[in-house]
Coordinates of C-alpha atoms in Angstrom, one line a residue:
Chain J
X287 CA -44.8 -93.4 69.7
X288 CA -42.3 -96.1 69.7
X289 CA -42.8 -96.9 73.3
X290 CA -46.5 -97.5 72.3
X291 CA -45.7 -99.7 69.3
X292 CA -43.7 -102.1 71.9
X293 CA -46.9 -102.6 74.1
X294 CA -47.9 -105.9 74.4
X295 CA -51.1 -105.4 72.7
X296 CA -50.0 -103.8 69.6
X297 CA -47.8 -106.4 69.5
X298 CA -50.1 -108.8 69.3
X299 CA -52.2 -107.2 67.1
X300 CA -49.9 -106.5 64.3
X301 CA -48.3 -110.1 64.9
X302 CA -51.5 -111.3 63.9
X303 CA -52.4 -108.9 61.1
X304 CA -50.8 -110.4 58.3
X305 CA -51.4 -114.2 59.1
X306 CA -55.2 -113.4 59.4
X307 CA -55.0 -111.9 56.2
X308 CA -52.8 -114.7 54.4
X309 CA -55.4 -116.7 55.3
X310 CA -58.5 -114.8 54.4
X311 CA -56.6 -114.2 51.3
X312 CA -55.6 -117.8 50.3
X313 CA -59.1 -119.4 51.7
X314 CA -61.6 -116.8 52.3
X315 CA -61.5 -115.0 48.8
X316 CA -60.9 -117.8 46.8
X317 CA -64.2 -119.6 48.6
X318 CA -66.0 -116.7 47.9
X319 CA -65.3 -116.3 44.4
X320 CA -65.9 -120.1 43.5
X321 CA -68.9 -120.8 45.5
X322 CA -70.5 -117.1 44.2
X323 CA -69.7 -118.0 40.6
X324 CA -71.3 -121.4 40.8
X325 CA -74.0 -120.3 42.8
X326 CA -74.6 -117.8 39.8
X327 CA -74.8 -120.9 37.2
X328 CA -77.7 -122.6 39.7
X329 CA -79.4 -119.6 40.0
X330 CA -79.2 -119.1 36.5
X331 CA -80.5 -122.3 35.6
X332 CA -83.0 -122.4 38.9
X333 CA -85.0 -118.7 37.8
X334 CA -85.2 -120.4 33.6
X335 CA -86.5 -123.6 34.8
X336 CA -89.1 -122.0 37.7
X337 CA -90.1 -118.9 35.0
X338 CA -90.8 -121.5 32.0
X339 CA -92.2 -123.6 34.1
X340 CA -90.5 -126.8 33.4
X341 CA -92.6 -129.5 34.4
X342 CA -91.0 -131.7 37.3
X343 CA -87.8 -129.0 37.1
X344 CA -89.7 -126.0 37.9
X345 CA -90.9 -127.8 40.9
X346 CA -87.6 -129.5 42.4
X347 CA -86.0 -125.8 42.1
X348 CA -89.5 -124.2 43.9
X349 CA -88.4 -127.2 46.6
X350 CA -84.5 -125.8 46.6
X351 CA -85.0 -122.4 46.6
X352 CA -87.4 -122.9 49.7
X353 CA -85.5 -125.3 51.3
X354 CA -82.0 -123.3 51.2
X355 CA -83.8 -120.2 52.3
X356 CA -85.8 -121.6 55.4
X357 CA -83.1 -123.3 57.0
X358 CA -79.7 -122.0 58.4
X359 CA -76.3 -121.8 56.4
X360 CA -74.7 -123.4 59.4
X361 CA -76.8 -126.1 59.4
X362 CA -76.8 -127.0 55.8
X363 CA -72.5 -126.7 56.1
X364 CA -72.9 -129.2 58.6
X365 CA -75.5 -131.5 56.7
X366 CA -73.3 -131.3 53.9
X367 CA -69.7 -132.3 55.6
X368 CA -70.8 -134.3 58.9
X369 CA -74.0 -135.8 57.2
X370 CA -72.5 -136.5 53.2
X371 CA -68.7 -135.6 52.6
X372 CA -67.1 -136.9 55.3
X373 CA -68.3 -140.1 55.7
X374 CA -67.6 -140.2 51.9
X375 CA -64.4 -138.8 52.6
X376 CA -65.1 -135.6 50.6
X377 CA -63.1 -132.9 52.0
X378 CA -63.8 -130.2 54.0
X379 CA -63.2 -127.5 51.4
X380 CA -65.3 -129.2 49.0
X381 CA -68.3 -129.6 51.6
X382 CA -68.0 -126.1 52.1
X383 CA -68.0 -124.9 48.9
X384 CA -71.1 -127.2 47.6
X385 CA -73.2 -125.7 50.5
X386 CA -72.2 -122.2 50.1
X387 CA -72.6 -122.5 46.2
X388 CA -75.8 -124.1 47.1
X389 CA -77.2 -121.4 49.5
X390 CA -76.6 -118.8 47.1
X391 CA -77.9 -119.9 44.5
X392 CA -81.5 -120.5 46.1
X393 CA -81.3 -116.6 47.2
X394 CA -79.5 -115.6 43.8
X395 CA -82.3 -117.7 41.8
X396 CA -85.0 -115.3 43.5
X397 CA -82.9 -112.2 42.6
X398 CA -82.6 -113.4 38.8
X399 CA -85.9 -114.9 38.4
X400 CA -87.6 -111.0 39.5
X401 CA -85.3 -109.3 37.6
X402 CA -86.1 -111.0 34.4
X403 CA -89.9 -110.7 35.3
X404 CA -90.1 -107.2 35.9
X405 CA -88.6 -106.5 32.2
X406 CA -91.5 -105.3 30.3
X407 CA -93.4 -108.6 28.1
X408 CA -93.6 -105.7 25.6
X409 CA -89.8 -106.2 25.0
X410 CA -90.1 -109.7 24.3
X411 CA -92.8 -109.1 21.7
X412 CA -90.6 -106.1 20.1
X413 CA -87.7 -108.9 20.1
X414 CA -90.3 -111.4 18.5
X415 CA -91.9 -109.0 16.1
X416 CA -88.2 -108.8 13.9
X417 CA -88.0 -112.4 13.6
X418 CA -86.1 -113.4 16.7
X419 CA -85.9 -116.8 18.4
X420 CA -86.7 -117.0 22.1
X421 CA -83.0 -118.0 22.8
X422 CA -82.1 -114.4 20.9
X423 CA -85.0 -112.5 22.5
X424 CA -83.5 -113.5 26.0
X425 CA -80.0 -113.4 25.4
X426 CA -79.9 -109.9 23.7
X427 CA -82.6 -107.8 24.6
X428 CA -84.1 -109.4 28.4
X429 CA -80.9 -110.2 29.7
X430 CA -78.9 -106.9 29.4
X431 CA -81.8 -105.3 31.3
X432 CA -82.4 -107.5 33.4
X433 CA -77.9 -107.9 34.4
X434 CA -79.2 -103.9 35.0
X435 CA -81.6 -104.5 37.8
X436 CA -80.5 -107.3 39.0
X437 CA -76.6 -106.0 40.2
X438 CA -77.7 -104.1 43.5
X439 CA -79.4 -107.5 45.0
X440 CA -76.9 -109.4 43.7
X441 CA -73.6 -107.2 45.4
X442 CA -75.8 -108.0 48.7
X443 CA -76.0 -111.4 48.2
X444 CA -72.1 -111.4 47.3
X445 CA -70.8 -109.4 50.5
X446 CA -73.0 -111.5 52.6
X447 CA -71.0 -114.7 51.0
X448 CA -67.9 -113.1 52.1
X449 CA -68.9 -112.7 55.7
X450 CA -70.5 -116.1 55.9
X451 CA -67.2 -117.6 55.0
X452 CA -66.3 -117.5 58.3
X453 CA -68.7 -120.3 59.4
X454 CA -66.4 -122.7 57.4
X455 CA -64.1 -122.3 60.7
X456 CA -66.5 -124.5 61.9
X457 CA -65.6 -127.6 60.0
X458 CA -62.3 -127.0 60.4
X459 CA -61.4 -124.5 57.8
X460 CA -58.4 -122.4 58.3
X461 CA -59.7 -119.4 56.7
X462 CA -59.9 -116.0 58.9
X463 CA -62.0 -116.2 61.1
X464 CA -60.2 -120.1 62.5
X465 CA -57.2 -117.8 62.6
X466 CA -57.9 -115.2 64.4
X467 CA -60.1 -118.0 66.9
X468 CA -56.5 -119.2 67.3
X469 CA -55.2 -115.6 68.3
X470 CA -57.5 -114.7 70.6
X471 CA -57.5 -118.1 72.7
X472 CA -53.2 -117.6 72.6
X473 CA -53.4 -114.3 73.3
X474 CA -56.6 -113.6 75.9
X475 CA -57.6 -110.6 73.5
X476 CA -60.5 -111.3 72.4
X477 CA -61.8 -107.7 71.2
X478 CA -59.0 -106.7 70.0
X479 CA -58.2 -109.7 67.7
X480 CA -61.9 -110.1 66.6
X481 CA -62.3 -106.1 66.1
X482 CA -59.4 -107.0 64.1
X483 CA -60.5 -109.3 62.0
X484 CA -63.9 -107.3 61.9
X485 CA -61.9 -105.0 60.3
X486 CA -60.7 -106.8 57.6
X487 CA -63.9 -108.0 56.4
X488 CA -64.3 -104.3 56.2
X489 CA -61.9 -103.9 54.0
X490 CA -63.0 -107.2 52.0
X491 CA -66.9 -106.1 51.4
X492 CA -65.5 -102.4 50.7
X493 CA -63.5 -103.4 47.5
X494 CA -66.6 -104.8 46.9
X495 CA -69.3 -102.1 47.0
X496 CA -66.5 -100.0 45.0
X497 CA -66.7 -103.1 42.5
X498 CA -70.4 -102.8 42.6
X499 CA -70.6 -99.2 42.2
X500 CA -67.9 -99.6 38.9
X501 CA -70.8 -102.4 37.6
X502 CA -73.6 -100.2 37.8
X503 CA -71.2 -97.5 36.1
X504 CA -70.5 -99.4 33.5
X505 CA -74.7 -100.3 33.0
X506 CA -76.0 -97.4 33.2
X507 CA -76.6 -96.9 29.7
X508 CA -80.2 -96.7 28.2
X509 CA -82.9 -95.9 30.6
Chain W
X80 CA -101.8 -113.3 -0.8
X81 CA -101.7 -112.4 2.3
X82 CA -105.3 -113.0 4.6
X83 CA -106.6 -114.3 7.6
X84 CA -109.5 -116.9 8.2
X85 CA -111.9 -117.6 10.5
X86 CA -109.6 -117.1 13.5
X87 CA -111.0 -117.7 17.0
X88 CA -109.4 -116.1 19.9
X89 CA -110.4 -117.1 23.3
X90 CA -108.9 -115.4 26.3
X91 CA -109.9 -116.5 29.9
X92 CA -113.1 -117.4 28.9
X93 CA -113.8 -114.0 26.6
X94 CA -114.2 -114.7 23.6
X95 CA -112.6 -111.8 21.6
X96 CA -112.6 -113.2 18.3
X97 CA -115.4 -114.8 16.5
X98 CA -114.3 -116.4 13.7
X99 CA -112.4 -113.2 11.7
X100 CA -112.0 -113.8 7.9
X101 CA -110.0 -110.7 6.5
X102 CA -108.0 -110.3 2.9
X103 CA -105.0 -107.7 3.4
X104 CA -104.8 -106.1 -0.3
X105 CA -101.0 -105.9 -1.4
X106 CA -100.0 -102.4 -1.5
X107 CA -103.0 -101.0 -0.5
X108 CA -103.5 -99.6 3.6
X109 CA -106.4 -101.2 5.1
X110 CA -107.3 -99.2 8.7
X111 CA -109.2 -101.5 11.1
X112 CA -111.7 -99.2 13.4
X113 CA -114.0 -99.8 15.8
X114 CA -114.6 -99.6 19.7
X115 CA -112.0 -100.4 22.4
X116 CA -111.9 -104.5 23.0
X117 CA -114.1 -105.0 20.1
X118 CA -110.6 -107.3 19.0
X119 CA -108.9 -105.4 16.3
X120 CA -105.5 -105.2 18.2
X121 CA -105.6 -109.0 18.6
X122 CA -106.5 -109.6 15.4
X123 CA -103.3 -107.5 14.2
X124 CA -101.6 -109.6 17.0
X125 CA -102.8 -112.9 15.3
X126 CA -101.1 -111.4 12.1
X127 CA -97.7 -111.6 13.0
X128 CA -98.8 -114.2 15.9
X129 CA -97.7 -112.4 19.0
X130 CA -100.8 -113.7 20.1
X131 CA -101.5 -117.5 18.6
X132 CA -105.2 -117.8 17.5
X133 CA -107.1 -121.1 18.9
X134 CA -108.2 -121.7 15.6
X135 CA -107.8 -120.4 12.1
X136 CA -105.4 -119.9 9.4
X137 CA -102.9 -117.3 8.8
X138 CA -101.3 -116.7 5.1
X139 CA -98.8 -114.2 4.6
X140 CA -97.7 -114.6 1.1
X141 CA -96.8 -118.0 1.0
X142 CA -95.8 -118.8 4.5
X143 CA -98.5 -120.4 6.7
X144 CA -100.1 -121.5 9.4
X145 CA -103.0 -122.9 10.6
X146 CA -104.6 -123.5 14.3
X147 CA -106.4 -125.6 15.7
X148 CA -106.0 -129.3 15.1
X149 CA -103.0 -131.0 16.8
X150 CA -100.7 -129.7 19.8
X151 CA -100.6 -126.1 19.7
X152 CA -97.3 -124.6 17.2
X153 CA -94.6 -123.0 19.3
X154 CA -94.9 -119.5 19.8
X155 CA -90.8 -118.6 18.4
X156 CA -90.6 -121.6 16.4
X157 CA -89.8 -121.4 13.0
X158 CA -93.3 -121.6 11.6
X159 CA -94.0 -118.3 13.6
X160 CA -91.0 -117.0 12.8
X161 CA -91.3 -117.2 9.0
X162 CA -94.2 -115.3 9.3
X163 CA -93.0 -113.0 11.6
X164 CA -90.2 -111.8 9.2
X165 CA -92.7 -111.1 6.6
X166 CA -94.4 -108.3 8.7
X167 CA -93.0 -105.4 10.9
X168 CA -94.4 -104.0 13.8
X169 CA -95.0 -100.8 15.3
X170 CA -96.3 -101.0 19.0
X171 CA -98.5 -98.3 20.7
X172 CA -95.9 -97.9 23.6
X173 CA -92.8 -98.0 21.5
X174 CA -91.1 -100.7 22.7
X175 CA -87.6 -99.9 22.0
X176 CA -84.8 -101.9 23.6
X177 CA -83.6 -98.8 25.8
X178 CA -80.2 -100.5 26.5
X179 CA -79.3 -99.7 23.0
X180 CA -78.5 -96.8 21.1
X181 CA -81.0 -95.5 18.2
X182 CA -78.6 -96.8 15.7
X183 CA -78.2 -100.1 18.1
X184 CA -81.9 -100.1 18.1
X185 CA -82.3 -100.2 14.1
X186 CA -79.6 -102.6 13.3
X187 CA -80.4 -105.3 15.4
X188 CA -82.8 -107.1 13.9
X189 CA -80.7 -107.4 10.5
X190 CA -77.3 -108.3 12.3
X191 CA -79.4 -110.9 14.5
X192 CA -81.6 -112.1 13.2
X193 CA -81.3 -111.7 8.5
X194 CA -77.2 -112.4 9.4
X195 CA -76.3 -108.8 7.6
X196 CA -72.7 -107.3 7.9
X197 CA -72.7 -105.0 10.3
X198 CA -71.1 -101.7 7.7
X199 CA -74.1 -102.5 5.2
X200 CA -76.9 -102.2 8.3
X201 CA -75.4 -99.2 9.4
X202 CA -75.6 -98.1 6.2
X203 CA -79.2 -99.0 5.7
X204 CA -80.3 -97.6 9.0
X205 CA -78.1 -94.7 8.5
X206 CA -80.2 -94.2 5.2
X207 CA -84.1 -94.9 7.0
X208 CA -82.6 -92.5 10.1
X209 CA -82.8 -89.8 7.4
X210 CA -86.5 -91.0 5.8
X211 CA -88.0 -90.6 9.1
X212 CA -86.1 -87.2 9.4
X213 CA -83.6 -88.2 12.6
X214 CA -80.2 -89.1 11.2
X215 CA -78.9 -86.2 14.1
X216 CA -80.0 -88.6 16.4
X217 CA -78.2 -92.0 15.4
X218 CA -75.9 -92.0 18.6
X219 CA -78.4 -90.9 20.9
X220 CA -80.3 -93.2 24.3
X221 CA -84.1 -93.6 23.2
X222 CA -84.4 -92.0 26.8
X223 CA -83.5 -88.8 25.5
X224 CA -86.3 -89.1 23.1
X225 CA -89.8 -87.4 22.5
X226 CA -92.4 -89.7 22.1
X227 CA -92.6 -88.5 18.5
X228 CA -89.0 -89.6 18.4
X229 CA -89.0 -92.8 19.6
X230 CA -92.0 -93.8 17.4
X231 CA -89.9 -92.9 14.2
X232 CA -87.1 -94.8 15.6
X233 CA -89.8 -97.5 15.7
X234 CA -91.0 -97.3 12.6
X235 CA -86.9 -97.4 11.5
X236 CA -86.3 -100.3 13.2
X237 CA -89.4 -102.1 11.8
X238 CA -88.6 -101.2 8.0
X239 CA -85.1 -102.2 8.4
X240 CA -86.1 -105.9 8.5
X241 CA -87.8 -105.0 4.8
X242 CA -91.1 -106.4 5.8
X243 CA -93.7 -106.8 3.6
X244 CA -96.5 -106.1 5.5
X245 CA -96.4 -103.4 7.9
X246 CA -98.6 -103.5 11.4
X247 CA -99.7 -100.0 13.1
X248 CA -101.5 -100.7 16.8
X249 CA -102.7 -97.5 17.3
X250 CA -99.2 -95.6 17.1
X251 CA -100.2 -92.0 17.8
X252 CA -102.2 -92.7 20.8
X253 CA -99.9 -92.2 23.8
X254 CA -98.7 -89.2 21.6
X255 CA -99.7 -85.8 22.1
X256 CA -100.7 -83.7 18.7
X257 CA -97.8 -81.8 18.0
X258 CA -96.0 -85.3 18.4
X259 CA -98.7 -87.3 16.5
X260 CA -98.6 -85.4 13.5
X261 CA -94.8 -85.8 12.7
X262 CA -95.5 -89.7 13.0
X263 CA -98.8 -89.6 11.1
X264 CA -96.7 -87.7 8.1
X265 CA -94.2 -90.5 8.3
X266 CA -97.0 -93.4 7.8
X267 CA -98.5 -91.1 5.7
X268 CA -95.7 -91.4 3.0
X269 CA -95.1 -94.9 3.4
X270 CA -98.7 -95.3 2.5
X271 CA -98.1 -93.4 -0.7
X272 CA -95.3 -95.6 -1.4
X273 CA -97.7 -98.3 -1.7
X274 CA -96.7 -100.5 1.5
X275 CA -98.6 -103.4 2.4
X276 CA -100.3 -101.5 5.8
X277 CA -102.6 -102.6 8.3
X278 CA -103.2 -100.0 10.9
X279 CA -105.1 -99.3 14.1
X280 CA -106.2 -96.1 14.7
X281 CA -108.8 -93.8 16.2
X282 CA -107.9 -90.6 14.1
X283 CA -110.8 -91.1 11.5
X284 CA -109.6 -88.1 9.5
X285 CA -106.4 -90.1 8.9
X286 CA -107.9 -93.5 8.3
X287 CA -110.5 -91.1 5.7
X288 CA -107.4 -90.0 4.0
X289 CA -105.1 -93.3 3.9
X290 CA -107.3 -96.4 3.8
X291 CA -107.9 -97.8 0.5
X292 CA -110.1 -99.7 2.7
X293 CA -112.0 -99.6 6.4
X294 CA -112.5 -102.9 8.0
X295 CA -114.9 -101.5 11.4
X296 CA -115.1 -104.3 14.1
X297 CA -117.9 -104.8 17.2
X298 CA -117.6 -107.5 19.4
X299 CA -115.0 -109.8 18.1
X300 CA -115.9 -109.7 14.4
X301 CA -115.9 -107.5 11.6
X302 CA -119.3 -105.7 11.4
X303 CA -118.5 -104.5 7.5
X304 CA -115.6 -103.6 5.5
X305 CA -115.5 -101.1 2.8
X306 CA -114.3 -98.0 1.3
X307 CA -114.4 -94.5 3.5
X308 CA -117.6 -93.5 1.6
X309 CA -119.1 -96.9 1.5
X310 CA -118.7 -96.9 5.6
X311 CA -120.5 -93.7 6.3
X312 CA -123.4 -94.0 3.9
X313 CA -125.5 -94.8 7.2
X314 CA -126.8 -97.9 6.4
X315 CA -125.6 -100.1 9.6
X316 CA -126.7 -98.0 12.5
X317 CA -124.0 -99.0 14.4
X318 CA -121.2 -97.4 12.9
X319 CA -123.3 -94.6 11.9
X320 CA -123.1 -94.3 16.1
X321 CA -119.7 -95.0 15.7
X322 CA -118.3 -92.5 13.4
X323 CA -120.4 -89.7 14.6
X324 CA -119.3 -90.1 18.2
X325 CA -115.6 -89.7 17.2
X326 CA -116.4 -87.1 14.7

């Protein structure tokens, strides 16, 4: 046993353990949580304007929500920081986080906008026969239904955001994935650094389904 | 007062109502009957407005609103909406909001949208959970309902906005009998309590017993409207037809 700790490979492996994880910690996370939680507010606002069919709006969002879904997340990172934020000197960070809030918010939007559709119109009306405003109709009695259906689909768009994180190592973004790129190309192990950090995206989207399972816990109430 | 007049309905093209005129007696039940799409559940619609008329004027007892001329009224704006709070509905399907509890269920309306303290709705839902004979089901999911069940629940949740005029689209039909009867008992006594009721149904041995009067509609207007005897004296051959086919 300790002669096998003191090869050279699981030396290098555990040397780069926690530095990988520092950094998916202190960049990977935290992109994921901002750009998901802004990405929610623009797919929010996307699926009201395209389902109430604001003129102009509605239309500009159909062109977003087509546009961010036809075309590749690495591409539109690199629109974003080579062809806008760096010549404007925007930083990297910021680039990435505008076109990662950006890209899931056009797939969120699609999510949102068919799980408030598929809510029965019949609810509206029982929410409109005792007097209530649209604003109260949504809010109260669509939108707790619609948070219901709309939690699986959104958990998959959310552990894909934490896996396509690591394309920000391509503007220069030392998040993970740019560290263990670093590792491997010092080391010469390549499968084991990259199974390695395969493994702790593992670990990453795991918390998460178990976060996802304690949402749908928590919402399974009614029918 | 409460009445509708002349009110045109157009959807797609179909014309489903042709200019219905109809007073709603205070405190009496008035049962509208007639043939599937002949437009009596869009003319209860029109009541309470979940469906705006394209022309015509609605009058529930000072509140109203007429169609017509000018842009079209928003369909939750507060025109609608003061004449929404004057009626309650009961749907054919139910509709109650199944993320809430049957308590949840009754009290929302007065919390939301009449502003009441939450202890004095409880209290007054706690009291119309025990007219409609379910106070043993306040906590429960309306999942774990009958269909019976969830009708009176309905009908709860409509009377606890106090509504003047109630609206009945056809609230027995996806019941079975044993079901139907413990809802028809229910509208049975609030028609003895001398509600303001209009009510859809197809159970003409109920609508013989409740109506104080029969409004019978054909093809998007009302053909005659009368008492029970009045309707079956056989003078318009058409509901003559009518009435004996259901009988």
């Amino acid at each position: 046993m300790a002669a096998l700790l003191e090869t050279r490979e699981v030396r290098i492996v555990l040397n780069a353990f926690w530095p990988m994880l520092k950094q998916g910690l202190i960049y990977s996370i935290p992109l994921t949580l901002v750009s998901f939680t802004i990405g929610m507010v623009i797919a929010i606002l996307s699926a009201l304007l395209i389902i109430n069919k604001v003129p102009l709006l509605s239309q500009l969002m159909r062109f977003y929500v087509w546009v961010f879904r036809g075309t590749p997340l690495l591409v539109q990172l690199f629109i974003v920081y080579w062809g806008i934020c760096n010549p404007m000197k925007i930083s990297n960070l910021v680039a990435c986080v505008i076109a990662l809030s950006l890209n899931v918010g056009a797939y969120a939007s699609e999510t949102i906008r068919a799980a408030i559709l598929s809510i029965d119109r019949g609810q509206w009306e029982a929410g409109y026969s005792i007097g209530m405003t649209y604003q109260q109709a949504f809010w109260r009695i669509i939108v707790p239904q619609a948070a219901k259906v709309s939690v699986p689909p959104l958990f998959n768009t959310f552990i894909s955001l934490v896996k396509d994180t690591s394309l920000a190592s391509n503007i220069m973004i030392a998040e993970m994935f740019r560290k263990a790129q670093e590792f491997a190309a010092s080391s010469l192990k390549y499968l084991l650094i990259y199974s390695e950090a395969a493994l702790i995206y593992l670990i990453f989207c795991t918390l998460l389904n178990a976060l996802q399972k304690a949402c749908e816990k928590r919402l399974r109430v009614g029918k | 007062m409460y009445y509708v007049k002349d009110i045109h309905k157009t959807f797609d093209g179909n014309h489903v109502l042709k200019g219905v005129s109809l007073d709603i007696a205070e405190h009496k039940t008035t049962v509208l009957v007639g043939p599937s799409g002949s437009g009596k559940t869009t003319l209860l619609r029109c009541i309470n407005l979940l469906e705006m008329p394209d022309s015509g004027t609605v009058h529930l007892n000072g509140a109203e609103m007429t169609f017509g001329d000018g842009a079209p009224p928003k369909y939750a704006g507060s025109a609608a909406r003061a004449l929404r709070k004057k009626t309650g509905m009961v749907f054919q399907n139910f509709q109650l909001f199944p993320h809430k509890t049957v308590l949840g269920n009754i009290i929302e309306g007065p919390i939301a949208v009449l502003g009441v303290e939450k202890t004095q709705a409880v209290a007054e839902a706690e009291a119309l959970l025990k007219k409609v004979g379910l106070s043993d089901k306040r906590d429960a999911w309306p999942r774990d309902l009958s269909g019976g069940q969830q009708q009176r629940v309905a009908i709860a949740r409509a009377l606890a906005m106090k509504p003047e005029l109630l609206l009945f689209d056809e609230p027995t039909s996806a019941l079975d009998p044993e079901l139907e009867y413990e809802v028809l008992s229910i509208i049975r006594q609030l028609c003895a309590e001398k509600q303001t009721i209009v009510i859809i149904t197809h159970k003409l041995s109920f609508a013989q017993e409740v109506a104080d009067k029969i409004v019978f509609f054909d093809a998007g207007q009302i053909l005659r409207e009368g008492t029970w005897d009045e309707m079956n004296d056989g003078s318009v051959p058409r509901i003559a037809q009518f009435l004996n086919m259901l009988r």
